[in-house]
Short mmCIF file of C-alpha atoms in Angstrom, two decimals:
data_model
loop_
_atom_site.label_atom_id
_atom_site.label_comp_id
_atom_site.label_asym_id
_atom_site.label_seq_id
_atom_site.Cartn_x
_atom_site.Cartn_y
_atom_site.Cartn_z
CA UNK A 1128 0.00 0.00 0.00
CA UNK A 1129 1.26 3.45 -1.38
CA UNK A 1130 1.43 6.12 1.37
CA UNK A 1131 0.33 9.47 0.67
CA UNK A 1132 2.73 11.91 -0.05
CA UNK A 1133 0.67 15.05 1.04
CA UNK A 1134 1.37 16.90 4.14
CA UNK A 1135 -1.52 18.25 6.04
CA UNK A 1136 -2.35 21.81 5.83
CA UNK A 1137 -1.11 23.86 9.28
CA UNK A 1138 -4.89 25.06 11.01
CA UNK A 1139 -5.51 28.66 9.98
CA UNK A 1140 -2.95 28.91 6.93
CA UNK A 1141 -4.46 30.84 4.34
CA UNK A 1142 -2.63 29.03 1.15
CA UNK A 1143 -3.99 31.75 -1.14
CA UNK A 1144 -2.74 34.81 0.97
CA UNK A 1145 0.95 33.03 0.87
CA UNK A 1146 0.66 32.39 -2.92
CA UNK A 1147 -0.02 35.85 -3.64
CA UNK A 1148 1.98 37.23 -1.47
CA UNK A 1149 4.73 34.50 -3.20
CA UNK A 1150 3.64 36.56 -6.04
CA UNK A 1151 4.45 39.86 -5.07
CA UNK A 1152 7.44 39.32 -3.99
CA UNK A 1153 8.80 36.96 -7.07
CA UNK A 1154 7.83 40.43 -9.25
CA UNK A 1155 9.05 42.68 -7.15
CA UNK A 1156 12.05 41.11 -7.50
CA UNK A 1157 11.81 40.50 -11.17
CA UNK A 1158 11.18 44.12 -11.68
CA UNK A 1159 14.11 45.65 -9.12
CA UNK A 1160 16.25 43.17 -11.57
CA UNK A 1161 14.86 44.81 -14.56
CA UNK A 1162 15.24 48.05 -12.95
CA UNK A 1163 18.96 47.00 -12.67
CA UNK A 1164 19.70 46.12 -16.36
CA UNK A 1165 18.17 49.63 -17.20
CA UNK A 1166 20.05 51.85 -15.33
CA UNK A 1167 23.24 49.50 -16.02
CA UNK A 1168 22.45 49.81 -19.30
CA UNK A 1169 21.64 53.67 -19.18
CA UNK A 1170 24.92 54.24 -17.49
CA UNK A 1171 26.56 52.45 -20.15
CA UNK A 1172 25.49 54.85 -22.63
CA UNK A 1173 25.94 57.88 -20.79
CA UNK A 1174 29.72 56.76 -20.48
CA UNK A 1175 30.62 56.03 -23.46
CA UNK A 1176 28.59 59.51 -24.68
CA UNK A 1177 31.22 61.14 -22.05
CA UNK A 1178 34.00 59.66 -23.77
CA UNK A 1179 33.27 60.35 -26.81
CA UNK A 1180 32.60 63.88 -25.90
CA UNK A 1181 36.23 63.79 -24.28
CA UNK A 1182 37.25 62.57 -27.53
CA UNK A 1183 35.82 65.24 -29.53
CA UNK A 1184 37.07 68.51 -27.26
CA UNK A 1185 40.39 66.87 -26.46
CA UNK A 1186 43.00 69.36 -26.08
CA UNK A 1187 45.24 68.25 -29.15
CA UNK A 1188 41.60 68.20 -31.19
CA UNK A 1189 39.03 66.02 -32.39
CA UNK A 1190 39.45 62.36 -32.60
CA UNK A 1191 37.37 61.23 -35.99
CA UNK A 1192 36.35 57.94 -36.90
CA UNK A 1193 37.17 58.32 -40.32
CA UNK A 1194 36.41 55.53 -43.45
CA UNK A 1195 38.27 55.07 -46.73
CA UNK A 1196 39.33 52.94 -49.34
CA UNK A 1197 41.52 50.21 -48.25
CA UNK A 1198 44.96 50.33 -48.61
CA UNK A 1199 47.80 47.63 -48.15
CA UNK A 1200 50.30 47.92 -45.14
CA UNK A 1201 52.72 46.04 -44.22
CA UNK A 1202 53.83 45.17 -40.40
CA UNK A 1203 57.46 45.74 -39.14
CA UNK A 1204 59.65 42.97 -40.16
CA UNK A 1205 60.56 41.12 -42.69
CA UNK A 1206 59.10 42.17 -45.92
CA UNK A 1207 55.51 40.23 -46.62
CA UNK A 1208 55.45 38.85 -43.19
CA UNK A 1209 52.47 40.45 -41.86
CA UNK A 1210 50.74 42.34 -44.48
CA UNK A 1211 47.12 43.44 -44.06
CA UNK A 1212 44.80 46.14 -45.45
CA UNK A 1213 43.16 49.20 -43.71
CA UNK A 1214 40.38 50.73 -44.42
CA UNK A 1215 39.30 52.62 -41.22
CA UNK A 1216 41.24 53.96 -38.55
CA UNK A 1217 41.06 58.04 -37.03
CA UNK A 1218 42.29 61.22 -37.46
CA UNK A 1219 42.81 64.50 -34.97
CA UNK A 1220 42.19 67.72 -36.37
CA UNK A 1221 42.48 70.81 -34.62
CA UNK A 1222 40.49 72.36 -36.86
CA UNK A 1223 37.73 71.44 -38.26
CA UNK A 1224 35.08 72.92 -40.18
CA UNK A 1225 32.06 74.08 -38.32
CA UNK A 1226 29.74 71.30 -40.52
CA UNK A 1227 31.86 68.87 -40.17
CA UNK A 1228 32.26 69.63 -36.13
CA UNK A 1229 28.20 69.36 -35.93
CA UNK A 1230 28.27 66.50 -37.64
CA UNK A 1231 30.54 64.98 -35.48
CA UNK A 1232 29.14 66.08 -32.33
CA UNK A 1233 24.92 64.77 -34.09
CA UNK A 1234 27.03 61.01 -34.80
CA UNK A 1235 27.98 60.97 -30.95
CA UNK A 1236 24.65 62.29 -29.41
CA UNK A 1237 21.64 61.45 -31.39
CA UNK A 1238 22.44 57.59 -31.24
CA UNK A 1239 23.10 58.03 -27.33
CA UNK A 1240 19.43 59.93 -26.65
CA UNK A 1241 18.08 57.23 -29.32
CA UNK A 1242 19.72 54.99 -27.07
CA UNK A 1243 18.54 55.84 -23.44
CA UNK A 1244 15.03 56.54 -25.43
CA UNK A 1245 14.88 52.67 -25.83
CA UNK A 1246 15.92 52.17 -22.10
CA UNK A 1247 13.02 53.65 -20.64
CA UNK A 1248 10.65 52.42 -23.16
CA UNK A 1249 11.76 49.38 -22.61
CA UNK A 1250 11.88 49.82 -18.53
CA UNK A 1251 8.38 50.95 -19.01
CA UNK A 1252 7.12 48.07 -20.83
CA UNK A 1253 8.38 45.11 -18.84
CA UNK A 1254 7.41 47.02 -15.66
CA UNK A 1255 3.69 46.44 -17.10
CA UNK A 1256 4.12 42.99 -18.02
CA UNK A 1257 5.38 42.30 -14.63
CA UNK A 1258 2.01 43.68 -13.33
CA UNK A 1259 -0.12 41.77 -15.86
CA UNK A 1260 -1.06 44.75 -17.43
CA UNK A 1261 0.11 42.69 -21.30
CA UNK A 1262 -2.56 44.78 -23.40
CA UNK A 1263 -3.18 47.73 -21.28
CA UNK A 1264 -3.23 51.17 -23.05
CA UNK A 1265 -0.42 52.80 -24.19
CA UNK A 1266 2.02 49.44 -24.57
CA UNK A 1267 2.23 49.33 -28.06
CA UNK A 1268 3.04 52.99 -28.28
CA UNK A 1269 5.76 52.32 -26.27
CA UNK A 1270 6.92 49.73 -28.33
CA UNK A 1271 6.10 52.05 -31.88
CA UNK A 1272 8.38 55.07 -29.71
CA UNK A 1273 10.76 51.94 -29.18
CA UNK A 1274 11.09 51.17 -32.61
CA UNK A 1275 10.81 54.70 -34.19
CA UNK A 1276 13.77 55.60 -31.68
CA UNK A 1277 15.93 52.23 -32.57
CA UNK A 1278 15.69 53.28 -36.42
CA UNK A 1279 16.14 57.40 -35.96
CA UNK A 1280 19.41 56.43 -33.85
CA UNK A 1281 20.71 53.94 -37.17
CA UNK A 1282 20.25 56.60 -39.53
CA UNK A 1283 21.67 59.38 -37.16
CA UNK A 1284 24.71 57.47 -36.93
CA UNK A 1285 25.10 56.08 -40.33
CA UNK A 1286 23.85 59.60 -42.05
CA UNK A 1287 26.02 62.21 -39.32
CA UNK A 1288 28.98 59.49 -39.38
CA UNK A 1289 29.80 59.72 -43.24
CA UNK A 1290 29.60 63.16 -43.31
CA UNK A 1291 31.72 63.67 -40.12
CA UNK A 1292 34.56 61.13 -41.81
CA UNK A 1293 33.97 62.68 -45.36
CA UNK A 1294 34.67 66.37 -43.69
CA UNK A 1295 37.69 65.19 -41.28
CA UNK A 1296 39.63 63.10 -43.83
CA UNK A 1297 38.89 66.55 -46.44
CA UNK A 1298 40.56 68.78 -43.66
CA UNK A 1299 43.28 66.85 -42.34
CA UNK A 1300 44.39 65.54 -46.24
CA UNK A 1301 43.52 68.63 -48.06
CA UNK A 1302 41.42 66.46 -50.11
CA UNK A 1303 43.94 64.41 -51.14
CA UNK A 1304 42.04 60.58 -49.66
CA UNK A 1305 38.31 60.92 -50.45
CA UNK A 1306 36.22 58.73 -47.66
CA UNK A 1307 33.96 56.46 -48.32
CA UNK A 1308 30.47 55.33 -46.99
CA UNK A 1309 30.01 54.51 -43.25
CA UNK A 1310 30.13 50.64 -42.89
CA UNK A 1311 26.28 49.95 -43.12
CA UNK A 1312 25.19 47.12 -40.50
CA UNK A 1313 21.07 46.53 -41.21
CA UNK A 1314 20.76 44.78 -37.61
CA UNK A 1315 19.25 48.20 -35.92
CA UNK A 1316 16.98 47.85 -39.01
CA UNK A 1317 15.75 44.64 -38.53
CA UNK A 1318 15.58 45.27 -34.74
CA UNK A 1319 13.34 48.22 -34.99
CA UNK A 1320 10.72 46.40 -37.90
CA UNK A 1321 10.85 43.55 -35.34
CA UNK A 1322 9.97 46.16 -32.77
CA UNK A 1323 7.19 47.63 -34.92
CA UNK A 1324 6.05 44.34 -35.74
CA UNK A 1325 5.10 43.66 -31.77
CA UNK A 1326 4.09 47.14 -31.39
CA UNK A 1327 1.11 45.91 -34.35
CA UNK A 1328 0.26 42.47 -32.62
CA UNK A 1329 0.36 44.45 -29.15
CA UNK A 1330 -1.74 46.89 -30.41
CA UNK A 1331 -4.23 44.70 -31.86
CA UNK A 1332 -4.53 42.67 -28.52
CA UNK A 1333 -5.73 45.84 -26.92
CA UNK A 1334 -8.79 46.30 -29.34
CA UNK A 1335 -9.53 42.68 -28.34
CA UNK A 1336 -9.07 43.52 -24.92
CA UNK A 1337 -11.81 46.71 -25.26
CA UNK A 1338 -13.70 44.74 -27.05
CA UNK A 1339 -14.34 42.00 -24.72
CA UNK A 1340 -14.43 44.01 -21.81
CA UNK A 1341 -17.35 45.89 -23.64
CA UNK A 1342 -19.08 42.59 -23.98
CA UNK A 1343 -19.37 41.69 -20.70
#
């Protein structure tokens, strides 16, 4: 004979007040950890933003990721022994053109701001899935912001960052090594249609939402 397993229930505990207070806690801490990753994340940004910044007023001038056709180098040494090609690298110029200077200074901010812009969105978001709140108002705008942010920040940097290199490698050559496009990654694109494409199904879950709510 098989001998139950089950333990008997304590007099006077309230098993559903301990679940749901189980619950609570289990999110609370899910969302201090999500709280976490955002400002981890958000500091992230904000250092690298300084950084760049530093780079950009240094003292000797500013440091520009600059593009261009690639060219063969060779490595110290024996002759052949470590050759390679370059075909990015950066310049300092203590004097740049005020476009180009703008343009530098848009490629280093506007990605950052797209950047924390995401952040909170995102914060945002999972802080109302943590609180069941899946289809409640004002989710999938966060997610269009989200994705509207993720794609303005691509272009910023791709658009701003050709122009700075195009300007820097004019002023420090005299126009003698003409740059070329900024290397073009399409992940951020894909990311934000991704993006978008929740923000659609999130958005259509909350007209079913109103709608059943108004049935009942």
């Amino acid at each position: 004979m098989t001998e139950s397993t089950d333990r008997p229930t304590p007099s006077g505990f309230d098993h559903a007040a301990w679940q749901a207070a189980k619950t609570e806690r289990s999110n609370r801490n899910d969302l201090v950890s999500v709280l976490g990753a955002a400002v981890v994340a958000a500091g992230a940004v904000v250092v690298t933003l300084v950084l760049r910044l530093l780079d950009i007023f240094g003292t000797d001038g500013t440091r520009v990721p600059v593009f261009f056709d690639a060219v063969d180098a060779v490595l110290p040494g024996a002759a052949g022994a470590g050759s390679f090609t370059i075909d990015q690298g950066s310049v300092v110029v203590a004097d740049l053109p005020v476009v180009t200077f703008v343009c530098v200074l848009l490629a280093a901010i506007l990605p950052a701001i797209a950047n924390l812009v995401v952040i909170v969105c995102a914060f945002r978001f999972f802080r109302r899935l943590l609180r069941g709140d899946a289809f409640a108002p004002r989710n999938a705008r966060l997610l269009s912001i989200a994705s509207i942010a993720i794609l303005c920040g691509w272009i910023a940097d791709t658009w701003f960052g050709t122009m700075a290199s195009n300007g820097a490698l004019a002023a420090a050559t005299d126009g003698a090594v003409e740059g070329t496009p900024y290397p073009l990654t399409w992940i951020p694109f894909f990311v934000a249609m991704a993006v978008g494409g929740l923000a659609i199904a999130f958005r259509a879950g909350e007209r079913l939402r109103a709608d059943t709510e108004g049935l009942v």
